[in-house]
Short mmCIF file of C-alpha atoms in Angstrom, two decimals:
data_model
loop_
_atom_site.label_atom_id
_atom_site.label_comp_id
_atom_site.label_asym_id
_atom_site.label_seq_id
_atom_site.Cartn_x
_atom_site.Cartn_y
_atom_site.Cartn_z
CA MET Y 1 -22.35 -10.40 30.80
CA ARG Y 2 -22.63 -12.20 27.45
CA ILE Y 3 -19.67 -11.59 25.12
CA LEU Y 4 -19.54 -12.44 21.41
CA ASN Y 5 -15.90 -13.21 20.59
CA ILE Y 6 -14.77 -12.55 17.01
CA GLU Y 7 -12.47 -15.51 16.27
CA TRP Y 8 -9.73 -15.12 13.65
CA LYS Y 9 -6.75 -17.14 15.00
CA ALA Y 10 -5.47 -14.17 16.98
CA PHE Y 11 -2.63 -14.76 19.38
CA GLY Y 12 -4.07 -14.78 22.89
CA ASP Y 13 -7.58 -15.71 21.78
CA GLN Y 14 -7.86 -18.69 24.13
CA ASP Y 15 -6.19 -16.76 26.95
CA MET Y 16 -8.82 -14.05 26.55
CA VAL Y 17 -11.70 -16.53 26.46
CA ASP Y 18 -10.35 -18.23 29.59
CA ALA Y 19 -10.13 -14.86 31.36
CA LEU Y 20 -13.68 -13.90 30.36
CA LEU Y 21 -15.02 -17.20 31.66
CA ALA Y 22 -12.97 -16.91 34.87
CA GLU Y 23 -14.47 -13.47 35.45
CA GLY Y 24 -17.96 -14.94 35.23
CA HIS Y 25 -18.89 -13.91 31.69
CA ASP Y 26 -20.69 -16.04 29.12
CA VAL Y 27 -18.83 -16.35 25.78
CA ALA Y 28 -20.30 -17.01 22.34
CA HIS Y 29 -18.14 -17.37 19.24
CA PHE Y 30 -18.22 -15.87 15.74
CA PRO Y 31 -15.63 -17.39 13.34
CA PHE Y 32 -14.19 -14.65 11.13
CA SER Y 33 -11.83 -14.70 8.16
CA LYS Y 34 -9.58 -12.24 6.33
CA GLU Y 35 -11.77 -12.51 3.26
CA GLU Y 36 -14.78 -11.28 5.23
CA ASN Y 37 -12.95 -8.17 6.40
CA ALA Y 38 -13.47 -6.27 3.17
CA ARG Y 39 -14.87 -2.80 3.77
CA ASN Y 40 -17.96 -3.63 1.73
CA ASN Y 41 -19.10 -7.20 2.27
CA PRO Y 42 -22.90 -7.40 2.55
CA GLU Y 43 -22.85 -11.17 3.07
CA ALA Y 44 -20.48 -10.94 6.04
CA GLU Y 45 -22.44 -8.03 7.48
CA LYS Y 46 -25.67 -10.01 7.26
CA ARG Y 47 -24.07 -13.08 8.85
CA LEU Y 48 -22.82 -11.00 11.77
CA SER Y 49 -26.14 -9.16 12.13
CA ASP Y 50 -28.02 -12.47 12.19
CA THR Y 51 -25.61 -13.82 14.81
CA LEU Y 52 -26.03 -10.72 17.00
CA ARG Y 53 -29.80 -11.04 16.87
CA GLY Y 54 -29.64 -14.75 17.58
CA GLU Y 55 -27.02 -14.66 20.37
CA SER Y 56 -28.12 -11.34 21.94
CA PRO Y 57 -24.68 -10.45 23.36
CA ASP Y 58 -24.13 -7.48 25.64
CA VAL Y 59 -20.74 -6.79 24.04
CA VAL Y 60 -18.79 -7.84 20.94
CA PHE Y 61 -15.05 -8.35 21.41
CA SER Y 62 -12.13 -8.78 19.00
CA PHE Y 63 -8.37 -8.60 19.03
CA ASN Y 64 -7.50 -5.79 16.61
CA PHE Y 65 -10.07 -3.48 15.09
CA PHE Y 66 -12.34 -4.52 12.22
CA PRO Y 67 -14.33 -1.72 10.52
CA ILE Y 68 -16.95 -4.16 9.27
CA VAL Y 69 -17.61 -5.38 12.83
CA SER Y 70 -17.90 -1.80 14.08
CA LYS Y 71 -20.28 -0.98 11.23
CA VAL Y 72 -22.62 -3.83 12.16
CA CYS Y 73 -22.40 -3.16 15.90
CA GLU Y 74 -23.27 0.48 15.31
CA LYS Y 75 -26.31 -0.55 13.30
CA GLU Y 76 -27.39 -3.09 15.92
CA VAL Y 77 -26.62 -0.71 18.84
CA ILE Y 78 -24.21 -3.10 20.60
CA PRO Y 79 -20.90 -2.01 22.21
CA TYR Y 80 -17.83 -3.17 20.30
CA VAL Y 81 -14.65 -3.70 22.37
CA SER Y 82 -11.44 -4.03 20.38
CA TRP Y 83 -7.98 -4.65 21.86
CA VAL Y 84 -5.28 -3.81 19.31
CA TYR Y 85 -1.96 -5.64 19.63
CA ASP Y 86 -0.56 -4.92 16.16
CA SER Y 87 1.49 -1.83 15.44
CA PRO Y 88 1.04 -0.45 12.91
CA HIS Y 89 -2.66 -1.23 12.53
CA VAL Y 90 -3.94 0.65 9.52
CA ARG Y 91 -7.61 -0.17 10.22
CA LEU Y 92 -7.51 2.29 13.12
CA TYR Y 93 -7.55 5.03 10.51
CA SER Y 94 -10.83 3.94 8.92
CA ARG Y 95 -13.85 6.21 9.26
CA GLU Y 96 -15.60 3.56 11.38
CA ILE Y 97 -13.22 4.34 14.25
CA LEU Y 98 -15.54 7.26 15.08
CA ASN Y 99 -18.59 5.05 15.62
CA PRO Y 100 -19.94 5.67 19.15
CA CYS Y 101 -20.33 1.93 19.73
CA ASN Y 102 -16.52 1.53 19.80
CA HIS Y 103 -14.30 1.01 22.83
CA VAL Y 104 -10.92 0.57 21.14
CA TYR Y 105 -7.87 -0.12 23.30
CA VAL Y 106 -4.32 0.36 22.01
CA PHE Y 107 -1.19 -0.77 23.89
CA ASP Y 108 0.95 2.20 22.87
CA GLN Y 109 0.46 5.48 24.75
CA GLU Y 110 1.89 7.54 21.90
CA THR Y 111 -0.67 6.05 19.51
CA TYR Y 112 -3.42 6.79 22.03
CA ARG Y 113 -2.24 10.41 22.31
CA GLU Y 114 -2.30 10.76 18.54
CA PHE Y 115 -5.99 9.86 18.44
CA HIS Y 116 -6.81 11.81 21.60
CA ASP Y 117 -5.19 14.95 20.21
CA ALA Y 118 -7.15 14.49 16.98
CA GLY Y 119 -10.39 14.51 18.98
CA VAL Y 120 -11.17 10.79 18.59
CA PRO Y 121 -12.94 9.74 21.84
CA THR Y 122 -13.32 6.04 21.02
CA VAL Y 123 -9.62 5.10 21.40
CA ARG Y 124 -8.14 4.42 24.85
CA TYR Y 125 -4.84 3.13 26.25
CA LEU Y 126 -4.57 -0.38 27.69
CA PRO Y 127 -1.31 -2.35 27.97
CA LEU Y 128 -1.08 -5.94 26.81
CA ALA Y 129 -1.09 -8.91 29.20
CA ALA Y 130 0.09 -12.47 29.84
CA ASN Y 131 -1.76 -15.55 31.08
CA THR Y 132 0.53 -16.43 33.97
CA GLU Y 133 -1.69 -19.32 35.08
CA ARG Y 134 -1.19 -21.06 31.74
CA LEU Y 135 2.49 -20.17 31.61
CA ASP Y 136 3.09 -21.40 35.16
CA ALA Y 137 1.43 -24.71 34.33
CA LEU Y 138 4.18 -25.29 31.75
CA GLY Y 139 6.76 -25.40 34.55
CA ARG Y 140 8.93 -22.81 36.27
CA THR Y 141 12.53 -21.91 35.52
CA GLY Y 142 15.55 -23.14 37.45
CA ASN Y 143 19.26 -23.75 37.01
CA PRO Y 144 18.98 -27.38 35.80
CA SER Y 145 16.54 -26.36 33.05
CA TYR Y 146 18.65 -23.66 31.37
CA ARG Y 147 19.42 -24.56 27.77
CA HIS Y 148 20.38 -21.18 26.34
CA ASP Y 149 22.45 -18.27 27.57
CA ILE Y 150 20.97 -15.59 25.28
CA SER Y 151 17.82 -16.01 23.20
CA PHE Y 152 15.81 -13.92 20.81
CA VAL Y 153 12.36 -14.98 19.58
CA GLY Y 154 10.95 -12.94 16.70
CA ALA Y 155 11.09 -11.93 13.06
CA LEU Y 156 14.30 -10.60 11.56
CA TYR Y 157 12.50 -8.87 8.69
CA THR Y 158 15.03 -10.41 6.35
CA GLU Y 159 12.42 -12.51 4.54
CA VAL Y 160 12.08 -11.97 0.79
CA HIS Y 161 8.58 -10.54 1.05
CA GLN Y 162 9.68 -7.43 2.97
CA LEU Y 163 8.51 -4.36 1.07
CA PHE Y 164 11.69 -2.29 1.38
CA ASP Y 165 13.70 -4.82 -0.58
CA ARG Y 166 11.12 -4.83 -3.37
CA MET Y 167 11.85 -1.23 -4.22
CA GLY Y 168 13.81 -0.97 -7.42
CA GLY Y 169 15.02 2.01 -9.36
CA LEU Y 170 15.37 4.45 -6.49
CA PRO Y 171 17.49 7.44 -7.55
CA ASP Y 172 20.89 7.71 -5.86
CA TYR Y 173 19.78 10.74 -3.86
CA ALA Y 174 16.69 8.97 -2.48
CA ARG Y 175 18.67 5.83 -1.67
CA GLY Y 176 21.35 7.84 0.13
CA TYR Y 177 18.73 9.90 1.97
CA LEU Y 178 16.96 6.78 3.24
CA ASP Y 179 20.23 5.09 4.23
CA ALA Y 180 21.24 8.15 6.28
CA LEU Y 181 17.75 8.45 7.79
CA MET Y 182 17.72 4.80 8.87
CA LEU Y 183 21.26 4.97 10.25
CA THR Y 184 20.36 8.00 12.36
CA GLN Y 185 17.09 6.46 13.62
CA ARG Y 186 18.93 3.33 14.73
CA LYS Y 187 20.98 5.46 17.11
CA ILE Y 188 17.91 6.96 18.81
CA GLN Y 189 15.64 5.14 21.25
CA GLY Y 190 12.29 6.50 22.45
CA TYR Y 191 11.47 8.75 19.49
CA ASN Y 192 10.73 7.82 15.89
CA PHE Y 193 11.04 10.57 13.26
CA ILE Y 194 10.79 8.53 10.06
CA GLN Y 195 7.22 9.45 9.10
CA GLU Y 196 7.79 13.19 9.42
CA SER Y 197 11.06 13.02 7.43
CA LEU Y 198 9.91 11.41 4.17
CA GLY Y 199 8.75 14.53 2.32
CA PRO Y 200 11.90 14.98 0.19
CA VAL Y 201 11.71 11.44 -1.22
CA MET Y 202 7.97 10.68 -1.30
CA ALA Y 203 7.69 10.98 -5.07
CA ASP Y 204 10.61 8.59 -5.54
CA LEU Y 205 9.12 6.11 -3.04
CA ARG Y 206 5.77 6.10 -4.85
CA GLU Y 207 7.52 5.51 -8.17
CA ALA Y 208 9.60 2.62 -6.79
CA LEU Y 209 6.84 0.99 -4.72
CA PRO Y 210 3.29 2.30 -5.26
CA LEU Y 211 1.29 2.37 -2.01
CA ASP Y 212 -2.01 4.20 -1.65
CA PRO Y 213 -4.20 4.87 1.39
CA ASN Y 214 -7.66 3.32 1.56
CA PRO Y 215 -10.17 5.59 -0.18
CA ASP Y 216 -12.15 6.06 3.05
CA GLY Y 217 -9.18 5.99 5.42
CA ALA Y 218 -7.39 8.82 7.23
CA GLU Y 219 -3.93 7.28 6.97
CA THR Y 220 -1.37 9.14 4.89
CA ARG Y 221 1.11 7.83 2.35
CA GLU Y 222 3.87 8.90 4.71
CA PHE Y 223 2.33 6.64 7.37
CA LEU Y 224 2.26 3.65 5.03
CA TYR Y 225 5.86 4.02 3.85
CA ALA Y 226 7.21 4.80 7.31
CA GLN Y 227 5.43 2.09 9.27
CA TYR Y 228 5.10 -0.78 6.79
CA VAL Y 229 8.29 -0.31 4.76
CA ILE Y 230 11.08 1.70 6.39
CA ASN Y 231 10.60 1.00 10.10
CA ARG Y 232 10.53 -2.73 9.37
CA LYS Y 233 13.78 -2.43 7.43
CA ILE Y 234 15.35 -0.51 10.32
CA THR Y 235 14.20 -3.20 12.73
CA GLY Y 236 15.74 -5.90 10.54
CA LEU Y 237 19.05 -4.06 10.38
CA GLU Y 238 18.97 -3.43 14.12
CA ARG Y 239 18.15 -7.01 15.10
CA THR Y 240 20.75 -8.57 12.85
CA GLY Y 241 23.33 -5.96 13.83
CA LEU Y 242 22.84 -6.52 17.55
CA LEU Y 243 22.95 -10.29 17.12
CA ARG Y 244 26.19 -9.91 15.21
CA GLY Y 245 27.68 -7.88 18.05
CA ILE Y 246 26.49 -10.40 20.67
CA THR Y 247 27.85 -13.40 18.82
CA LYS Y 248 31.33 -11.92 18.74
CA ARG Y 249 31.39 -12.58 22.50
CA HIS Y 250 28.83 -15.31 23.12
CA THR Y 251 26.80 -18.06 21.52
CA ALA Y 252 23.19 -16.97 21.01
CA ASP Y 253 20.00 -18.84 20.12
CA LEU Y 254 17.56 -17.49 17.55
CA PHE Y 255 13.94 -18.57 17.00
CA THR Y 256 12.60 -16.97 13.83
CA PHE Y 257 10.72 -17.41 10.56
CA ASP Y 258 13.86 -17.14 8.43
CA HIS Y 259 15.22 -20.68 8.71
CA GLY Y 260 18.12 -19.88 6.38
CA PHE Y 261 19.61 -17.00 8.36
CA THR Y 262 23.14 -17.84 9.51
CA MET Y 263 25.86 -16.19 11.56
CA ASP Y 264 28.91 -17.47 13.44
CA ASN Y 265 28.03 -18.51 17.01
CA LEU Y 266 24.32 -18.23 16.27
CA ARG Y 267 22.06 -21.28 16.52
CA ASN Y 268 18.98 -20.73 14.37
CA HIS Y 269 16.17 -23.02 15.56
CA GLY Y 270 13.59 -21.69 13.11
CA ARG Y 271 10.01 -20.93 14.09
CA VAL Y 272 8.58 -22.13 17.42
CA ASP Y 273 4.94 -22.60 18.40
CA PRO Y 274 3.90 -19.50 20.36
CA TYR Y 275 1.73 -21.29 22.93
CA GLU Y 276 3.69 -24.41 23.83
CA GLU Y 277 7.30 -23.93 22.71
CA THR Y 278 7.99 -20.19 23.02
CA PRO Y 279 7.32 -20.04 26.79
CA GLN Y 280 9.76 -22.91 27.25
CA VAL Y 281 12.41 -20.89 25.43
CA PHE Y 282 11.76 -17.97 27.77
CA LYS Y 283 11.94 -20.20 30.84
CA ARG Y 284 15.11 -21.99 29.76
CA SER Y 285 17.12 -18.94 28.66
CA LYS Y 286 19.30 -17.04 31.07
CA ILE Y 287 18.71 -13.82 29.11
CA ASN Y 288 15.74 -13.13 26.82
CA LEU Y 289 16.16 -10.21 24.42
CA ASN Y 290 13.51 -7.81 23.26
CA ILE Y 291 14.40 -5.60 20.29
CA THR Y 292 11.20 -3.69 19.60
CA LEU Y 293 9.72 -3.25 16.13
CA ARG Y 294 10.41 0.41 15.33
CA SER Y 295 6.79 1.21 14.49
CA ILE Y 296 5.89 0.61 18.16
CA LYS Y 297 6.42 4.11 19.50
CA SER Y 298 6.25 3.78 23.28
CA GLY Y 299 4.32 0.57 24.01
CA ILE Y 300 5.47 -2.63 25.69
CA PRO Y 301 5.50 -5.41 23.07
CA LEU Y 302 3.62 -8.63 23.78
CA ARG Y 303 6.95 -10.49 23.75
CA CYS Y 304 7.99 -8.65 26.93
CA LEU Y 305 4.84 -9.57 28.86
CA GLU Y 306 5.20 -13.18 27.74
CA ILE Y 307 8.86 -13.31 28.81
CA MET Y 308 8.17 -11.89 32.25
CA GLY Y 309 4.94 -13.87 32.62
CA SER Y 310 6.89 -17.05 31.87
CA GLY Y 311 9.39 -16.24 34.62
CA GLY Y 312 12.15 -15.36 32.20
CA PHE Y 313 14.72 -12.60 32.57
CA LEU Y 314 13.98 -9.72 30.19
CA LEU Y 315 16.65 -7.47 28.67
CA SER Y 316 14.92 -4.92 26.43
CA ASN Y 317 15.53 -1.70 24.57
CA PHE Y 318 13.95 1.34 26.22
CA GLN Y 319 10.21 1.83 25.72
CA ALA Y 320 8.61 4.71 27.64
CA ASP Y 321 5.49 2.77 28.67
CA PHE Y 322 7.60 0.42 30.80
CA LEU Y 323 8.11 3.18 33.35
CA GLY Y 324 4.44 3.38 34.27
CA LEU Y 325 4.09 -0.35 34.91
CA PHE Y 326 7.47 -1.86 35.83
CA THR Y 327 10.66 -0.82 37.60
CA PRO Y 328 13.94 -1.07 35.64
CA GLY Y 329 16.55 -3.09 37.49
CA GLU Y 330 13.86 -4.64 39.66
CA ASP Y 331 11.40 -6.29 37.25
CA PHE Y 332 13.40 -6.15 33.99
CA VAL Y 333 16.51 -4.48 32.59
CA PHE Y 334 16.79 -2.16 29.59
CA TYR Y 335 19.79 -1.25 27.45
CA GLU Y 336 20.56 2.13 25.88
CA ASP Y 337 22.73 1.12 22.92
CA GLU Y 338 24.81 -1.78 21.63
CA ARG Y 339 27.71 -1.20 24.00
CA ASP Y 340 25.33 -1.06 26.97
CA LEU Y 341 23.57 -4.21 25.75
CA LEU Y 342 26.83 -6.16 25.54
CA ASP Y 343 27.99 -4.94 28.94
CA LYS Y 344 24.69 -5.91 30.56
CA ILE Y 345 24.74 -9.34 28.93
CA ASP Y 346 28.21 -9.92 30.40
CA TYR Y 347 27.09 -8.66 33.81
CA TYR Y 348 23.89 -10.65 34.15
CA LEU Y 349 25.40 -13.86 32.84
CA ALA Y 350 27.93 -13.54 35.66
CA HIS Y 351 25.41 -12.54 38.38
CA GLU Y 352 22.92 -15.39 38.48
CA GLU Y 353 21.22 -14.63 41.79
CA GLU Y 354 20.53 -11.02 40.81
CA ARG Y 355 19.29 -12.10 37.38
CA GLU Y 356 16.93 -14.70 38.83
CA ARG Y 357 15.64 -12.27 41.45
CA ILE Y 358 14.72 -9.78 38.73
CA ALA Y 359 13.03 -12.54 36.71
CA ARG Y 360 10.95 -13.56 39.76
CA ASN Y 361 9.96 -9.96 40.42
CA GLY Y 362 8.89 -9.48 36.81
CA HIS Y 363 6.82 -12.65 36.87
CA ASP Y 364 5.11 -11.79 40.13
CA LYS Y 365 4.26 -8.26 39.01
CA VAL Y 366 2.71 -9.54 35.78
CA ALA Y 367 0.74 -12.16 37.72
CA SER Y 368 -0.54 -9.66 40.27
CA ARG Y 369 -1.30 -6.69 37.98
CA HIS Y 370 -1.00 -7.48 34.28
CA ALA Y 371 -2.74 -10.79 33.60
CA TYR Y 372 -5.65 -11.15 31.17
CA ARG Y 373 -8.16 -11.16 34.03
CA HIS Y 374 -6.98 -7.71 35.08
CA ARG Y 375 -7.36 -6.41 31.54
CA VAL Y 376 -10.86 -7.90 31.20
CA ARG Y 377 -11.97 -5.90 34.23
CA GLU Y 378 -10.39 -2.73 32.89
CA MET Y 379 -11.74 -2.94 29.36
CA LEU Y 380 -15.27 -3.82 30.44
CA ASP Y 381 -15.36 -1.15 33.12
CA PHE Y 382 -17.42 1.16 30.89
#
């Protein structure tokens, strides 16, 4: 099968191309930019149409969903396969999502159910993956190679561009309401109620930080404020709060965009390259933390697949989709709250053989069932 790959510097792009080639497919490439993703861009549409006619692919593929690509594929009668790894991903709510050419895969079962219940037949569920062959080639873990006891790789959402912190002039009632809402949500894993709870303060939110849905989109204002503003703030508070609790007992290592973030007993290494350096962090850490972005409702974040695929030990918050793919206590470990997290850190630091057995199991299960080659077969099965 001939696949036209929409290239836009997506994480996993080369892993996907390697998997397509390994599965016997022919891959052509279409460089794509943010600027070309405007909903109305006749020049970009013509360039893609000309490429489709010249390359004659059987399928067009992209990470994340691009309405303009769907629009052109619908016109040219070519299947468009999209694998969405961002959450939230507001483009899913564009009218082009209904185009029959689409085969859109989301990694979060709750998001899939939302579209299924709304009668959208073009959206399906497909978990994310890891390229264990590439990760294994970087070297396996082992006692002599451990450099860190506890590591977290990811954004803290403390950077100055975060939307929540741009809001000024919120009335005292709205500020107190949001503070209470976020505090309550932080105590609950497995269910997010922020979007459905914003009604009493929506007018104040719009006054403090104007956000409007796309004119041809089905997303609501509540969706935008919940997923892009408040859930990110909750995640920032949660990640920094848990790190603060951990560092009262242990030294932890942080790899993040915010180079200036400091905390006692926390070593901030700054950003690391996702392809070469991040897997080495996973391999050389006794415990790798996952603290999921709150807008991911039930799905397994890419970080988790990369940790396990690298042979690292994963300690994660609870996400419902884990239970259909992995076995807690056998392939990974999850925590219920901060106290449980701290207790499990203490336990697994002290029980090396058990920790390393779980890490091996997680790696082997990803390699045997959840590598990119497995996902290629599943997504092209239609």
